[in-house]
Amino acid sequence: MIKIEDYYPRATFQKMKAFADQHETPFVVIDTETISKAYDDLRGSFEFAKIYYAVKANPAVEIIDLLKDKGSSFDIASIYELDKVMSRGVGPERISYGNTIKKSKDIRYFFEKGVRLFATDSEADLRNIAKAAPGSKVYVRILTEGSTTADWPLSRKFGCQTDMAMDLLILARQLGLEPYGISFHVGSQQRDISVWDAAIAKVKVIFERLKEEDGIVLKMINMGGGFPANYIAKTNDLETYAAEIIRFLKEDFGDELPEIILEPGRSLIANAGILVSEVVLVSRKSRTAVERWVYADVGKFSGLIETMDEAIKFPIWTEKKGEMEEVVIAGPTCDSADIMYENYRYGLPLNLAAGDRLYWLSTGAYTTSYSAVEFNGFPPLKAYYI
Ligand SMILES: *Cc1c(COP(=O)(O)O)cnc(C)c1O
């Protein structure tokens, strides 16, 4: 049985629940104070770092405004995110174009808007940047280990090997760009802190070799995201992550650290949200079947795509009490991919019935932005920011 106190302070949950009680499901309710506090905690843990919020985690204007006012910068992946963030009054000096997969005309668009900081991981993209955004700062994303210990790996599609990273930074200088630094992302919801150690050690090698062999002095390390949210699988707390990562940095770079950038998404937002849903149907597949199927009014296509391969196991809470039994949990659409949990067996009370509410905890990040527009006619997931 999920204990609410493990996930939310009592007063916060009561406030969110009182709001939820007034609204028809399904929707996400997001407590902005929790985001504010998560930002402050990260700020406090990494005093020397610059924070670039990864907008894809939740692009709501309420969140952009809040983080803008707190002094955050923004990691942006598309011209659409750029327009949205700049329309809220964020200046281009607070923006990094962090996507390594981009069209030449989109690079030009960013440049014309004043953005001067670009990620890359390939020669073709780097040459595009040199043409469309001349003189800009570039940082190269490297591949890291850690895909087996991250619940939502990001480390294979993006990044290049160390040797290529060095070649690209040398080429950047030849092309009139400023070779600025190195980035990595150890995978989202990364549960193994030691993968940062290996990544930082790789960065150190690149910094040293470029300086000694090519006279290129890099100035920045972008450590990406990967910091944890609270799901069913426990992680260390943020202070432990910070203490360890700072120790790794100091071991390799001493007290004179380069500029450090963090790009949190999940860890800032997830814990601020509760996805409130309703049971549509409870059924069994045969007279003797031991397991029940619980169908909710939300699913893979309405915000829960991170249940793909059961990667993220959201804590699910209900007010119903009593004897628990294993269930399969599925969504409401006519697609058999729309099953959230089948292998990992959740327990839900035997007396759970249609109309009862299921509360999906820690669902502030990667839910609204992943929701389909009109699959089976279901509208996109609603969100309220309180
Ligand atoms: C998605 C993404 C992030 C955010 O990662 P989290 O694990 O959600 O904190 C940061 N940087 C880049 C480049 C990303 O693509």
CSV table of C-alpha atoms and ligand atoms in Angstrom, one decimal:
chain,number,residue,atom,x,y,z
A,1,MET,CA,0.0,0.0,0.0
A,2,ILE,CA,1.3,3.4,-1.0
A,3,LYS,CA,1.8,5.9,1.9
A,4,ILE,CA,1.0,9.4,0.8
A,5,GLU,CA,3.5,10.8,3.4
A,6,ASP,CA,6.4,9.1,1.5
A,7,TYR,CA,5.6,11.4,-1.4
A,8,TYR,CA,4.0,14.7,-0.3
A,9,PRO,CA,4.0,16.7,2.9
A,10,ARG,CA,0.5,16.3,4.4
A,11,ALA,CA,-0.6,19.9,3.9
A,12,THR,CA,0.5,19.9,0.3
A,13,PHE,CA,-1.4,16.7,-0.4
A,14,GLN,CA,-4.5,18.0,1.4
A,15,LYS,CA,-4.4,21.2,-0.7
A,16,MET,CA,-4.1,19.2,-4.0
A,17,LYS,CA,-6.8,16.7,-2.9
A,18,ALA,CA,-9.2,19.5,-2.0
A,19,PHE,CA,-8.7,21.0,-5.4
A,20,ALA,CA,-9.0,17.6,-7.1
A,21,ASP,CA,-12.3,16.9,-5.4
A,22,GLN,CA,-13.8,19.8,-7.2
A,23,HIS,CA,-12.8,18.7,-10.7
A,24,GLU,CA,-13.9,16.0,-13.1
A,25,THR,CA,-11.2,13.4,-14.1
A,26,PRO,CA,-8.9,12.9,-15.8
A,27,PHE,CA,-6.4,15.7,-15.1
A,28,VAL,CA,-3.1,16.5,-13.5
A,29,VAL,CA,-3.0,18.9,-10.6
A,30,ILE,CA,0.4,20.6,-10.1
A,31,ASP,CA,1.5,22.4,-7.0
A,32,THR,CA,3.8,25.2,-8.1
A,33,GLU,CA,5.1,25.7,-4.6
A,34,THR,CA,6.6,22.2,-4.8
A,35,ILE,CA,8.4,23.2,-8.0
A,36,SER,CA,9.7,26.4,-6.4
A,37,LYS,CA,11.0,24.4,-3.5
A,38,ALA,CA,12.7,21.8,-5.8
A,39,TYR,CA,14.4,24.6,-7.6
A,40,ASP,CA,15.6,26.2,-4.4
A,41,ASP,CA,16.9,22.8,-3.2
A,42,LEU,CA,18.8,22.2,-6.4
A,43,ARG,CA,20.2,25.8,-6.3
A,44,GLY,CA,21.3,25.2,-2.7
A,45,SER,CA,22.9,21.8,-3.4
A,46,PHE,CA,24.8,23.1,-6.4
A,47,GLU,CA,25.5,26.7,-5.5
A,48,PHE,CA,28.1,27.2,-8.3
A,49,ALA,CA,26.0,25.8,-11.1
A,50,LYS,CA,23.7,27.5,-13.6
A,51,ILE,CA,20.4,25.8,-14.0
A,52,TYR,CA,18.8,25.4,-17.5
A,53,TYR,CA,15.3,23.9,-17.1
A,54,ALA,CA,14.7,21.2,-19.7
A,55,VAL,CA,11.4,22.6,-21.0
A,56,LYS,CA,10.3,19.3,-22.5
A,57,ALA,CA,9.5,17.9,-19.1
A,58,ASN,CA,6.6,20.3,-18.8
A,59,PRO,CA,6.3,23.3,-21.0
A,60,ALA,CA,3.4,25.0,-19.2
A,61,VAL,CA,3.6,28.8,-19.1
A,62,GLU,CA,2.9,28.7,-15.3
A,63,ILE,CA,6.2,26.7,-14.9
A,64,ILE,CA,8.2,28.8,-17.4
A,65,ASP,CA,7.1,32.0,-15.6
A,66,LEU,CA,7.9,30.7,-12.2
A,67,LEU,CA,11.4,29.5,-13.2
A,68,LYS,CA,12.1,32.6,-15.2
A,69,ASP,CA,11.3,34.7,-12.1
A,70,LYS,CA,13.6,32.5,-10.0
A,71,GLY,CA,16.5,33.2,-12.3
A,72,SER,CA,16.6,29.9,-14.2
A,73,SER,CA,17.9,29.6,-17.8
A,74,PHE,CA,16.3,27.2,-20.3
A,75,ASP,CA,17.3,24.1,-22.3
A,76,ILE,CA,15.4,24.3,-25.5
A,77,ALA,CA,15.0,21.6,-28.2
A,78,SER,CA,12.8,23.2,-31.0
A,79,ILE,CA,11.8,26.5,-32.5
A,80,TYR,CA,8.4,26.0,-30.9
A,81,GLU,CA,9.8,25.8,-27.4
A,82,LEU,CA,12.0,28.8,-28.2
A,83,ASP,CA,9.0,30.9,-29.3
A,84,LYS,CA,7.0,29.9,-26.2
A,85,VAL,CA,9.8,30.6,-23.7
A,86,MET,CA,10.8,33.9,-25.4
A,87,SER,CA,7.1,35.0,-25.5
A,88,ARG,CA,7.2,34.8,-21.7
A,89,GLY,CA,10.0,37.4,-21.6
A,90,VAL,CA,13.1,35.1,-21.3
A,91,GLY,CA,16.1,36.7,-23.1
A,92,PRO,CA,18.2,34.7,-25.6
A,93,GLU,CA,21.2,34.9,-23.2
A,94,ARG,CA,19.3,32.5,-20.9
A,95,ILE,CA,18.8,29.9,-23.6
A,96,SER,CA,20.7,26.9,-24.8
A,97,TYR,CA,19.8,25.0,-28.0
A,98,GLY,CA,20.4,21.6,-26.5
A,99,ASN,CA,19.1,19.3,-29.2
A,100,THR,CA,21.8,17.8,-31.4
A,101,ILE,CA,19.2,16.9,-34.1
A,102,LYS,CA,18.2,20.1,-35.8
A,103,LYS,CA,17.5,21.6,-39.2
A,104,SER,CA,19.8,24.2,-40.6
A,105,LYS,CA,17.0,26.7,-40.9
A,106,ASP,CA,16.1,26.2,-37.3
A,107,ILE,CA,19.7,26.9,-36.2
A,108,ARG,CA,19.4,30.2,-38.2
A,109,TYR,CA,16.1,31.0,-36.4
A,110,PHE,CA,17.7,30.6,-33.0
A,111,PHE,CA,20.6,32.7,-34.1
A,112,GLU,CA,18.4,35.5,-35.4
A,113,LYS,CA,16.6,35.4,-32.0
A,114,GLY,CA,19.9,36.0,-30.3
A,115,VAL,CA,20.8,32.5,-29.0
A,116,ARG,CA,24.6,31.9,-29.0
A,117,LEU,CA,24.9,28.6,-27.2
A,118,PHE,CA,24.5,25.3,-29.2
A,119,ALA,CA,25.0,21.6,-28.5
A,120,THR,CA,26.3,19.3,-31.2
A,121,ASP,CA,27.5,15.7,-31.6
A,122,SER,CA,28.3,15.4,-35.3
A,123,GLU,CA,30.3,17.0,-38.0
A,124,ALA,CA,27.3,17.7,-40.3
A,125,ASP,CA,25.5,19.5,-37.5
A,126,LEU,CA,28.6,21.4,-36.5
A,127,ARG,CA,29.1,22.7,-40.1
A,128,ASN,CA,25.4,23.8,-40.1
A,129,ILE,CA,26.0,25.7,-36.9
A,130,ALA,CA,29.1,27.4,-38.3
A,131,LYS,CA,27.1,28.6,-41.3
A,132,ALA,CA,23.8,29.5,-39.7
A,133,ALA,CA,25.1,30.7,-36.3
A,134,PRO,CA,28.6,32.0,-37.0
A,135,GLY,CA,30.9,32.7,-34.1
A,136,SER,CA,28.6,31.0,-31.5
A,137,LYS,CA,29.7,28.9,-28.6
A,138,VAL,CA,29.4,25.2,-29.1
A,139,TYR,CA,29.6,22.3,-26.7
A,140,VAL,CA,29.8,18.7,-27.7
A,141,ARG,CA,27.7,16.0,-26.2
A,142,ILE,CA,29.5,12.8,-25.3
A,143,LEU,CA,28.1,9.3,-24.9
A,144,THR,CA,28.0,8.0,-21.3
A,145,GLU,CA,27.4,4.7,-19.7
A,146,GLY,CA,24.4,4.2,-17.4
A,147,SER,CA,21.6,3.1,-19.7
A,148,THR,CA,21.0,0.0,-17.6
A,149,THR,CA,20.6,2.0,-14.3
A,150,ALA,CA,18.5,4.8,-15.7
A,151,ASP,CA,14.7,4.1,-15.7
A,152,TRP,CA,14.4,6.3,-18.9
A,153,PRO,CA,17.7,6.1,-20.8
A,154,LEU,CA,18.7,9.0,-23.0
A,155,SER,CA,22.3,8.1,-23.5
A,156,ARG,CA,22.4,6.1,-26.8
A,157,LYS,CA,20.6,8.3,-29.3
A,158,PHE,CA,22.6,11.4,-28.4
A,159,GLY,CA,26.3,12.0,-28.0
A,160,CYS,CA,29.6,10.8,-29.6
A,161,GLN,CA,32.7,9.1,-28.5
A,162,THR,CA,35.5,11.0,-26.8
A,163,ASP,CA,37.8,11.0,-29.9
A,164,MET,CA,35.1,12.4,-32.1
A,165,ALA,CA,34.2,15.0,-29.4
A,166,MET,CA,37.8,16.3,-29.6
A,167,ASP,CA,37.9,16.3,-33.4
A,168,LEU,CA,34.6,18.3,-33.4
A,169,LEU,CA,35.9,20.9,-31.0
A,170,ILE,CA,39.1,21.4,-33.0
A,171,LEU,CA,37.0,21.7,-36.2
A,172,ALA,CA,34.7,24.2,-34.4
A,173,ARG,CA,37.7,26.5,-33.9
A,174,GLN,CA,38.7,26.1,-37.5
A,175,LEU,CA,35.1,27.0,-38.5
A,176,GLY,CA,35.2,30.2,-36.5
A,177,LEU,CA,33.0,29.0,-33.7
A,178,GLU,CA,34.0,29.1,-30.0
A,179,PRO,CA,34.8,25.6,-28.7
A,180,TYR,CA,33.1,26.1,-25.3
A,181,GLY,CA,32.6,22.8,-23.4
A,182,ILE,CA,31.3,19.3,-23.1
A,183,SER,CA,27.9,18.0,-22.2
A,184,PHE,CA,26.5,14.6,-21.2
A,185,HIS,CA,23.2,13.2,-20.0
A,186,VAL,CA,23.6,10.0,-17.9
A,187,GLY,CA,20.0,9.0,-18.5
A,188,SER,CA,16.8,10.2,-16.9
A,189,GLN,CA,15.8,8.9,-13.5
A,190,GLN,CA,19.4,7.7,-13.1
A,191,ARG,CA,19.6,5.6,-9.9
A,192,ASP,CA,23.4,4.9,-10.0
A,193,ILE,CA,25.3,8.0,-8.9
A,194,SER,CA,28.6,6.5,-9.9
A,195,VAL,CA,27.9,7.0,-13.6
A,196,TRP,CA,28.5,10.7,-13.1
A,197,ASP,CA,32.0,9.8,-11.9
A,198,ALA,CA,32.8,8.0,-15.1
A,199,ALA,CA,31.3,10.8,-17.2
A,200,ILE,CA,33.2,13.5,-15.4
A,201,ALA,CA,36.4,11.5,-15.8
A,202,LYS,CA,35.9,11.4,-19.6
A,203,VAL,CA,35.3,15.1,-19.6
A,204,LYS,CA,38.5,15.7,-17.7
A,205,VAL,CA,40.5,13.7,-20.3
A,206,ILE,CA,39.0,15.9,-23.1
A,207,PHE,CA,39.7,19.1,-21.3
A,208,GLU,CA,43.4,18.1,-20.7
A,209,ARG,CA,44.1,16.7,-24.1
A,210,LEU,CA,42.7,19.6,-26.0
A,211,LYS,CA,44.6,22.1,-23.8
A,212,GLU,CA,47.9,20.3,-24.1
A,213,GLU,CA,47.8,19.2,-27.7
A,214,ASP,CA,45.7,21.9,-29.4
A,215,GLY,CA,45.8,24.9,-27.1
A,216,ILE,CA,42.0,24.8,-26.8
A,217,VAL,CA,40.8,25.9,-23.3
A,218,LEU,CA,37.3,24.6,-22.7
A,219,LYS,CA,35.3,26.6,-20.2
A,220,MET,CA,32.1,24.7,-19.5
A,221,ILE,CA,30.7,21.3,-18.4
A,222,ASN,CA,27.0,20.7,-19.0
A,223,MET,CA,26.0,17.8,-16.7
A,224,GLY,CA,22.5,17.4,-18.1
A,225,GLY,CA,19.6,16.0,-16.1
A,226,GLY,CA,19.1,12.6,-14.6
A,227,PHE,CA,18.4,13.7,-11.1
A,228,PRO,CA,15.7,11.6,-9.4
A,229,ALA,CA,11.9,12.0,-8.8
A,230,ASN,CA,10.0,9.9,-6.2
A,231,TYR,CA,8.6,6.8,-7.8
A,232,ILE,CA,8.1,3.3,-6.5
A,233,ALA,CA,11.8,2.3,-6.9
A,234,LYS,CA,13.6,4.3,-4.2
A,235,THR,CA,16.6,6.5,-5.0
A,236,ASN,CA,19.1,8.4,-2.9
A,237,ASP,CA,18.0,11.9,-2.1
A,238,LEU,CA,19.2,15.0,-3.9
A,239,GLU,CA,21.7,15.9,-1.2
A,240,THR,CA,23.4,12.6,-1.6
A,241,TYR,CA,23.6,13.0,-5.4
A,242,ALA,CA,24.9,16.5,-5.0
A,243,ALA,CA,27.6,15.6,-2.4
A,244,GLU,CA,28.9,12.7,-4.5
A,245,ILE,CA,28.8,14.6,-7.8
A,246,ILE,CA,30.6,17.6,-6.3
A,247,ARG,CA,33.2,15.2,-4.9
A,248,PHE,CA,33.7,13.7,-8.4
A,249,LEU,CA,34.1,17.2,-9.9
A,250,LYS,CA,36.6,18.3,-7.3
A,251,GLU,CA,38.6,15.1,-7.6
A,252,ASP,CA,39.1,15.8,-11.3
A,253,PHE,CA,39.1,19.5,-11.5
A,254,GLY,CA,40.2,20.7,-8.1
A,255,ASP,CA,38.8,23.9,-6.6
A,256,GLU,CA,38.8,25.8,-9.8
A,257,LEU,CA,35.8,24.3,-11.5
A,258,PRO,CA,34.8,25.3,-15.0
A,259,GLU,CA,31.4,26.8,-15.5
A,260,ILE,CA,28.9,24.1,-14.6
A,261,ILE,CA,25.5,23.8,-16.2
A,262,LEU,CA,22.6,21.5,-15.0
A,263,GLU,CA,19.6,20.8,-17.1
A,264,PRO,CA,17.0,19.3,-14.7
A,265,GLY,CA,13.5,18.3,-16.0
A,266,ARG,CA,12.0,15.4,-14.1
A,267,SER,CA,13.5,16.2,-10.7
A,268,LEU,CA,12.1,19.7,-10.6
A,269,ILE,CA,8.6,18.9,-11.7
A,270,ALA,CA,7.6,15.3,-11.3
A,271,ASN,CA,7.0,15.4,-7.5
A,272,ALA,CA,4.7,18.5,-7.9
A,273,GLY,CA,2.0,16.6,-9.8
A,274,ILE,CA,-0.8,14.2,-9.2
A,275,LEU,CA,-2.6,12.7,-12.1
A,276,VAL,CA,-6.2,12.1,-10.9
A,277,SER,CA,-8.1,9.4,-12.7
A,278,GLU,CA,-11.3,7.3,-12.3
A,279,VAL,CA,-11.8,3.6,-12.7
A,280,VAL,CA,-13.9,2.9,-15.7
A,281,LEU,CA,-14.3,-0.8,-15.4
A,282,VAL,CA,-13.0,-3.7,-13.3
A,283,SER,CA,-13.3,-7.1,-14.8
A,284,ARG,CA,-11.9,-10.7,-15.0
A,285,LYS,CA,-11.1,-12.6,-18.2
A,286,SER,CA,-12.5,-15.9,-17.1
A,287,ARG,CA,-14.5,-17.4,-14.2
A,288,THR,CA,-11.4,-18.6,-12.6
A,289,ALA,CA,-9.0,-15.8,-13.4
A,290,VAL,CA,-7.1,-14.7,-10.3
A,291,GLU,CA,-6.2,-11.3,-11.6
A,292,ARG,CA,-8.5,-8.4,-12.2
A,293,TRP,CA,-8.2,-6.0,-15.0
A,294,VAL,CA,-8.6,-2.4,-13.8
A,295,TYR,CA,-9.3,0.1,-16.6
A,296,ALA,CA,-8.7,3.7,-15.9
A,297,ASP,CA,-9.8,6.8,-17.7
A,298,VAL,CA,-6.2,7.6,-18.4
A,299,GLY,CA,-3.5,5.6,-20.2
A,300,LYS,CA,-0.5,5.5,-22.4
A,301,PHE,CA,-2.1,8.0,-24.8
A,302,SER,CA,-3.2,10.5,-22.2
A,303,GLY,CA,0.0,11.2,-20.3
A,304,LEU,CA,1.3,7.8,-19.2
A,305,ILE,CA,3.7,7.0,-22.0
A,306,GLU,CA,6.5,6.5,-19.6
A,307,THR,CA,4.8,3.3,-18.5
A,308,MET,CA,6.2,1.9,-21.9
A,309,ASP,CA,8.0,-1.3,-21.0
A,310,GLU,CA,6.9,-0.4,-17.5
A,311,ALA,CA,9.9,1.8,-17.3
A,312,ILE,CA,8.6,4.3,-14.8
A,313,LYS,CA,6.5,2.8,-12.0
A,314,PHE,CA,4.3,5.5,-10.7
A,315,PRO,CA,3.0,5.1,-7.2
A,316,ILE,CA,-0.8,4.7,-7.4
A,317,TRP,CA,-3.0,5.5,-4.4
A,318,THR,CA,-6.7,5.1,-3.7
A,319,GLU,CA,-8.9,6.0,-0.8
A,320,LYS,CA,-10.5,2.6,-0.8
A,321,LYS,CA,-9.0,0.4,1.9
A,322,GLY,CA,-9.2,-3.3,2.6
A,323,GLU,CA,-7.8,-6.6,1.3
A,324,MET,CA,-5.5,-6.1,-1.7
A,325,GLU,CA,-5.2,-8.2,-4.8
A,326,GLU,CA,-3.0,-8.1,-7.8
A,327,VAL,CA,-4.3,-6.3,-10.9
A,328,VAL,CA,-3.4,-5.5,-14.4
A,329,ILE,CA,-3.8,-1.8,-15.0
A,330,ALA,CA,-4.9,-0.5,-18.5
A,331,GLY,CA,-6.2,2.6,-20.2
A,332,PRO,CA,-9.5,3.4,-21.9
A,333,THR,CA,-8.5,3.3,-25.6
A,334,CYS,CA,-9.0,0.7,-28.3
A,335,ASP,CA,-5.3,-0.1,-28.5
A,336,SER,CA,-3.8,-3.1,-26.8
A,337,ALA,CA,-0.5,-1.2,-26.3
A,338,ASP,CA,-2.6,0.8,-23.8
A,339,ILE,CA,-1.7,-1.4,-20.9
A,340,MET,CA,0.3,0.3,-18.2
A,341,TYR,CA,1.3,-2.5,-15.9
A,342,GLU,CA,1.0,-6.2,-16.4
A,343,ASN,CA,4.4,-7.7,-15.5
A,344,TYR,CA,5.0,-5.6,-12.4
A,345,ARG,CA,2.0,-6.5,-10.3
A,346,TYR,CA,0.3,-3.6,-8.5
A,347,GLY,CA,-2.0,-4.4,-5.6
A,348,LEU,CA,-5.3,-2.6,-5.4
A,349,PRO,CA,-8.2,-3.2,-3.0
A,350,LEU,CA,-10.7,-5.9,-3.8
A,351,ASN,CA,-13.6,-3.6,-3.3
A,352,LEU,CA,-12.3,-1.1,-5.9
A,353,ALA,CA,-15.1,-0.3,-8.3
A,354,ALA,CA,-16.0,1.8,-11.3
A,355,GLY,CA,-16.2,5.5,-10.3
A,356,ASP,CA,-13.5,5.2,-7.7
A,357,ARG,CA,-10.5,7.5,-8.1
A,358,LEU,CA,-6.9,6.4,-8.7
A,359,TYR,CA,-4.3,9.0,-7.9
A,360,TRP,CA,-1.0,8.6,-9.9
A,361,LEU,CA,1.6,10.3,-7.8
A,362,SER,CA,4.8,12.1,-9.0
A,363,THR,CA,3.3,12.8,-12.4
A,364,GLY,CA,4.1,16.4,-12.9
A,365,ALA,CA,6.8,15.7,-15.5
A,366,TYR,CA,6.6,14.0,-18.9
A,367,THR,CA,2.8,13.6,-18.8
A,368,THR,CA,1.0,16.6,-20.2
A,369,SER,CA,3.6,17.1,-22.9
A,370,TYR,CA,3.4,13.4,-24.0
A,371,SER,CA,-0.4,13.3,-24.2
A,372,ALA,CA,-2.0,12.5,-27.6
A,373,VAL,CA,-4.1,15.1,-29.3
A,374,GLU,CA,-7.2,13.1,-30.2
A,375,PHE,CA,-6.6,9.3,-30.1
A,376,ASN,CA,-10.0,7.6,-30.0
A,377,GLY,CA,-11.4,11.2,-29.6
A,378,PHE,CA,-10.1,11.5,-26.1
A,379,PRO,CA,-9.0,15.1,-25.5
A,380,PRO,CA,-5.4,15.8,-24.3
A,381,LEU,CA,-4.7,15.5,-20.6
A,382,LYS,CA,-5.9,18.6,-18.7
A,383,ALA,CA,-3.6,20.2,-16.2
A,384,TYR,CA,-4.3,22.7,-13.4
A,385,TYR,CA,-1.5,24.7,-11.8
A,386,ILE,CA,-2.3,25.7,-8.2
B,1,LIG,C1,15.4,15.6,-21.4
B,1,LIG,C2,16.7,16.3,-21.2
B,1,LIG,C3,17.0,16.8,-20.0
B,1,LIG,C4,16.2,16.6,-18.7
B,1,LIG,O1,16.5,15.3,-18.1
B,1,LIG,P1,15.8,14.9,-16.8
B,1,LIG,O2,16.3,13.5,-16.5
B,1,LIG,O3,14.3,14.9,-17.0
B,1,LIG,O4,16.2,15.8,-15.7
B,1,LIG,C5,18.2,17.5,-19.9
B,1,LIG,N1,19.0,17.8,-20.9
B,1,LIG,C6,18.7,17.3,-22.2
B,1,LIG,C7,19.6,17.6,-23.3
B,1,LIG,C8,17.5,16.6,-22.3
B,1,LIG,O5,17.2,16.1,-23.6
